[in-house]
Short mmCIF file of C-alpha atoms in Angstrom, two decimals:
data_model
loop_
_atom_site.label_atom_id
_atom_site.label_comp_id
_atom_site.label_asym_id
_atom_site.label_seq_id
_atom_site.Cartn_x
_atom_site.Cartn_y
_atom_site.Cartn_z
CA MET O 1 16.29 -17.23 -11.70
CA SER O 2 12.95 -16.09 -11.48
CA ALA O 3 11.73 -18.70 -8.94
CA PRO O 4 11.64 -16.62 -6.13
CA HIS O 5 8.97 -14.38 -8.12
CA ARG O 6 6.89 -17.21 -8.87
CA ALA O 7 6.86 -17.87 -5.31
CA GLN O 8 5.78 -14.99 -4.76
CA ILE O 9 3.11 -15.08 -7.71
CA GLN O 10 1.95 -18.48 -6.24
CA GLN O 11 1.30 -17.84 -2.60
CA ILE O 12 -0.60 -14.35 -3.10
CA HIS O 13 -2.62 -15.92 -6.85
CA PRO O 14 -5.20 -17.10 -4.87
CA GLU O 15 -6.26 -14.61 -2.03
CA ALA O 16 -6.83 -11.79 -5.54
CA LEU O 17 -9.09 -14.65 -6.81
CA GLY O 18 -11.42 -14.74 -3.84
CA LEU O 19 -11.51 -10.98 -3.17
CA MET O 20 -12.54 -11.33 -7.06
CA ASP O 21 -14.66 -14.23 -5.98
CA ASN O 22 -16.62 -12.08 -4.80
CA PRO O 23 -17.33 -8.31 -6.60
CA PRO O 24 -19.59 -5.81 -4.23
CA ALA O 25 -20.81 -3.16 -5.68
CA PHE O 26 -21.93 0.08 -3.92
CA PRO O 27 -25.21 1.44 -5.83
CA PRO O 28 -25.90 4.71 -4.70
CA PRO O 29 -28.57 5.01 -1.75
CA VAL O 30 -32.61 5.46 -2.47
CA ARG O 31 -33.62 8.74 -1.09
CA ALA O 32 -37.06 8.13 -0.24
CA GLN O 33 -35.81 4.93 1.88
CA PHE O 34 -34.49 7.50 4.29
CA PRO O 35 -37.34 9.31 7.35
CA THR O 36 -34.46 12.06 7.07
CA ASP O 37 -31.04 13.47 5.11
CA THR O 38 -28.95 12.53 8.22
CA GLU O 39 -30.39 9.33 7.74
CA PHE O 40 -29.80 9.57 4.24
CA PHE O 41 -25.88 11.10 4.56
CA ARG O 42 -25.16 8.69 6.85
CA GLU O 43 -26.00 5.24 4.78
CA ILE O 44 -23.67 7.46 2.00
CA ARG O 45 -21.34 8.19 4.54
CA ARG O 46 -21.27 3.85 5.68
CA LEU O 47 -20.73 2.40 1.37
CA LEU O 48 -18.09 5.84 1.34
CA GLU O 49 -16.42 3.91 4.84
CA GLU O 50 -17.25 -0.55 3.31
CA LEU O 51 -16.01 1.04 -0.22
CA ASP O 52 -13.06 2.74 0.98
CA LEU O 53 -12.26 -0.38 3.38
CA ASN O 54 -13.21 -2.65 -0.33
CA TYR O 55 -10.10 -0.03 -1.77
CA THR O 56 -7.71 -0.48 0.19
CA ASP O 57 -8.29 -4.18 0.14
CA THR O 58 -8.01 -4.49 -3.59
CA SER O 59 -5.42 -2.01 -3.69
CA GLU O 60 -3.02 -4.01 -1.85
CA ILE O 61 -3.84 -7.91 -3.18
CA LEU O 62 -2.93 -6.02 -6.92
CA THR O 63 0.91 -4.49 -5.53
CA GLU O 64 1.58 -7.65 -3.85
CA LEU O 65 0.63 -9.31 -7.54
CA SER O 66 1.79 -6.93 -9.59
CA THR O 67 4.97 -5.42 -7.60
CA PRO O 68 6.61 -9.76 -8.93
CA SER O 69 5.06 -10.16 -12.03
CA GLU O 70 7.03 -6.18 -12.59
CA GLN O 71 10.11 -7.21 -11.42
CA TRP O 72 10.24 -11.21 -13.76
CA MET O 73 9.30 -9.02 -17.15
CA SER O 74 12.40 -6.91 -15.59
CA LEU O 75 14.77 -9.45 -14.81
CA ARG O 76 13.43 -11.08 -17.92
CA ASN O 77 14.75 -8.31 -19.90
CA ASN O 78 18.24 -8.54 -18.34
CA MET O 79 18.09 -11.96 -19.47
CA THR O 80 21.10 -13.64 -21.63
CA GLY O 81 20.10 -15.98 -24.04
CA ALA O 82 21.17 -18.57 -22.68
CA GLU O 83 19.18 -17.21 -20.12
CA ARG O 84 16.39 -16.48 -21.61
CA THR O 85 15.81 -20.13 -23.68
CA THR O 86 16.35 -21.78 -20.08
CA ASP O 87 13.41 -19.74 -18.58
CA ASN O 88 10.89 -19.18 -21.10
CA PRO O 89 8.92 -22.70 -20.93
CA LEU O 90 9.23 -21.97 -17.09
CA TYR O 91 7.28 -18.82 -18.08
CA ASP O 92 4.89 -20.01 -20.50
CA ALA O 93 3.88 -23.34 -17.99
CA PHE O 94 3.53 -20.77 -15.01
CA ILE O 95 0.93 -18.43 -17.13
CA ALA O 96 -0.75 -21.55 -17.34
CA GLU O 97 -0.76 -22.67 -14.83
CA THR O 98 -1.99 -19.01 -12.34
CA PRO O 99 -3.09 -16.81 -15.20
CA PHE O 100 -2.38 -14.24 -13.19
CA ILE O 101 -1.80 -11.09 -16.04
CA THR O 102 -5.13 -11.71 -16.82
CA THR O 103 -6.31 -10.98 -12.31
CA ILE O 104 -3.65 -7.96 -12.62
CA ALA O 105 -6.17 -6.56 -15.12
CA THR O 106 -9.29 -7.30 -13.46
CA LEU O 107 -7.94 -5.67 -10.14
CA ARG O 108 -7.04 -3.21 -11.87
CA ARG O 109 -10.54 -2.23 -13.44
CA ARG O 110 -11.76 -3.76 -9.77
CA CYS O 111 -10.17 0.12 -7.99
CA ARG O 112 -11.46 2.36 -11.28
CA THR O 113 -15.11 1.21 -10.44
CA LEU O 114 -14.36 1.54 -7.15
CA ARG O 115 -13.13 4.91 -7.40
CA ALA O 116 -15.83 5.57 -9.97
CA GLN O 117 -18.17 4.64 -7.98
CA GLN O 118 -17.13 6.69 -4.49
CA ARG O 119 -16.98 9.32 -6.53
CA THR O 120 -21.21 8.70 -7.99
CA LEU O 121 -21.72 8.37 -3.25
CA GLU O 122 -19.06 12.04 -2.75
CA GLN O 123 -21.70 14.34 -5.92
CA LEU O 124 -25.19 12.90 -3.69
CA LEU O 125 -23.47 14.43 -0.07
CA PRO O 126 -23.94 18.01 0.43
CA GLN O 127 -20.95 20.41 0.54
CA GLY O 128 -18.13 16.92 -0.44
CA GLY O 129 -20.60 15.55 2.90
CA ARG O 130 -18.69 17.90 5.56
CA SER O 131 -22.89 19.11 6.39
CA GLU O 132 -25.23 16.95 6.84
#
């Protein structure tokens, strides 16, 4: 019963791990490094675009990983006693070899961190980034 969910998780988990291997940071640029405000604001906008792409990738991977996990948990909640007894060893072995629950938590944290970095960068732009 749970095989399709395990297969989906196994398929996306390596990609999620690869994404977590290289966590980008988006620190605010130092104003003194740019000769004009225009260049400074341009750099902030560039960082915001890059951050948004990274957030989108992370969010998509998180959804692709958490959806089959949630579906599997829902399935497990609706199993009869005998079905659950059969599924328990499969579940225990799977979470031991594929720590997807930890990966999901890490991806959620990363999404929150990226949003916080986005707010920090946006605050550096004049009037919401509309003018230079």
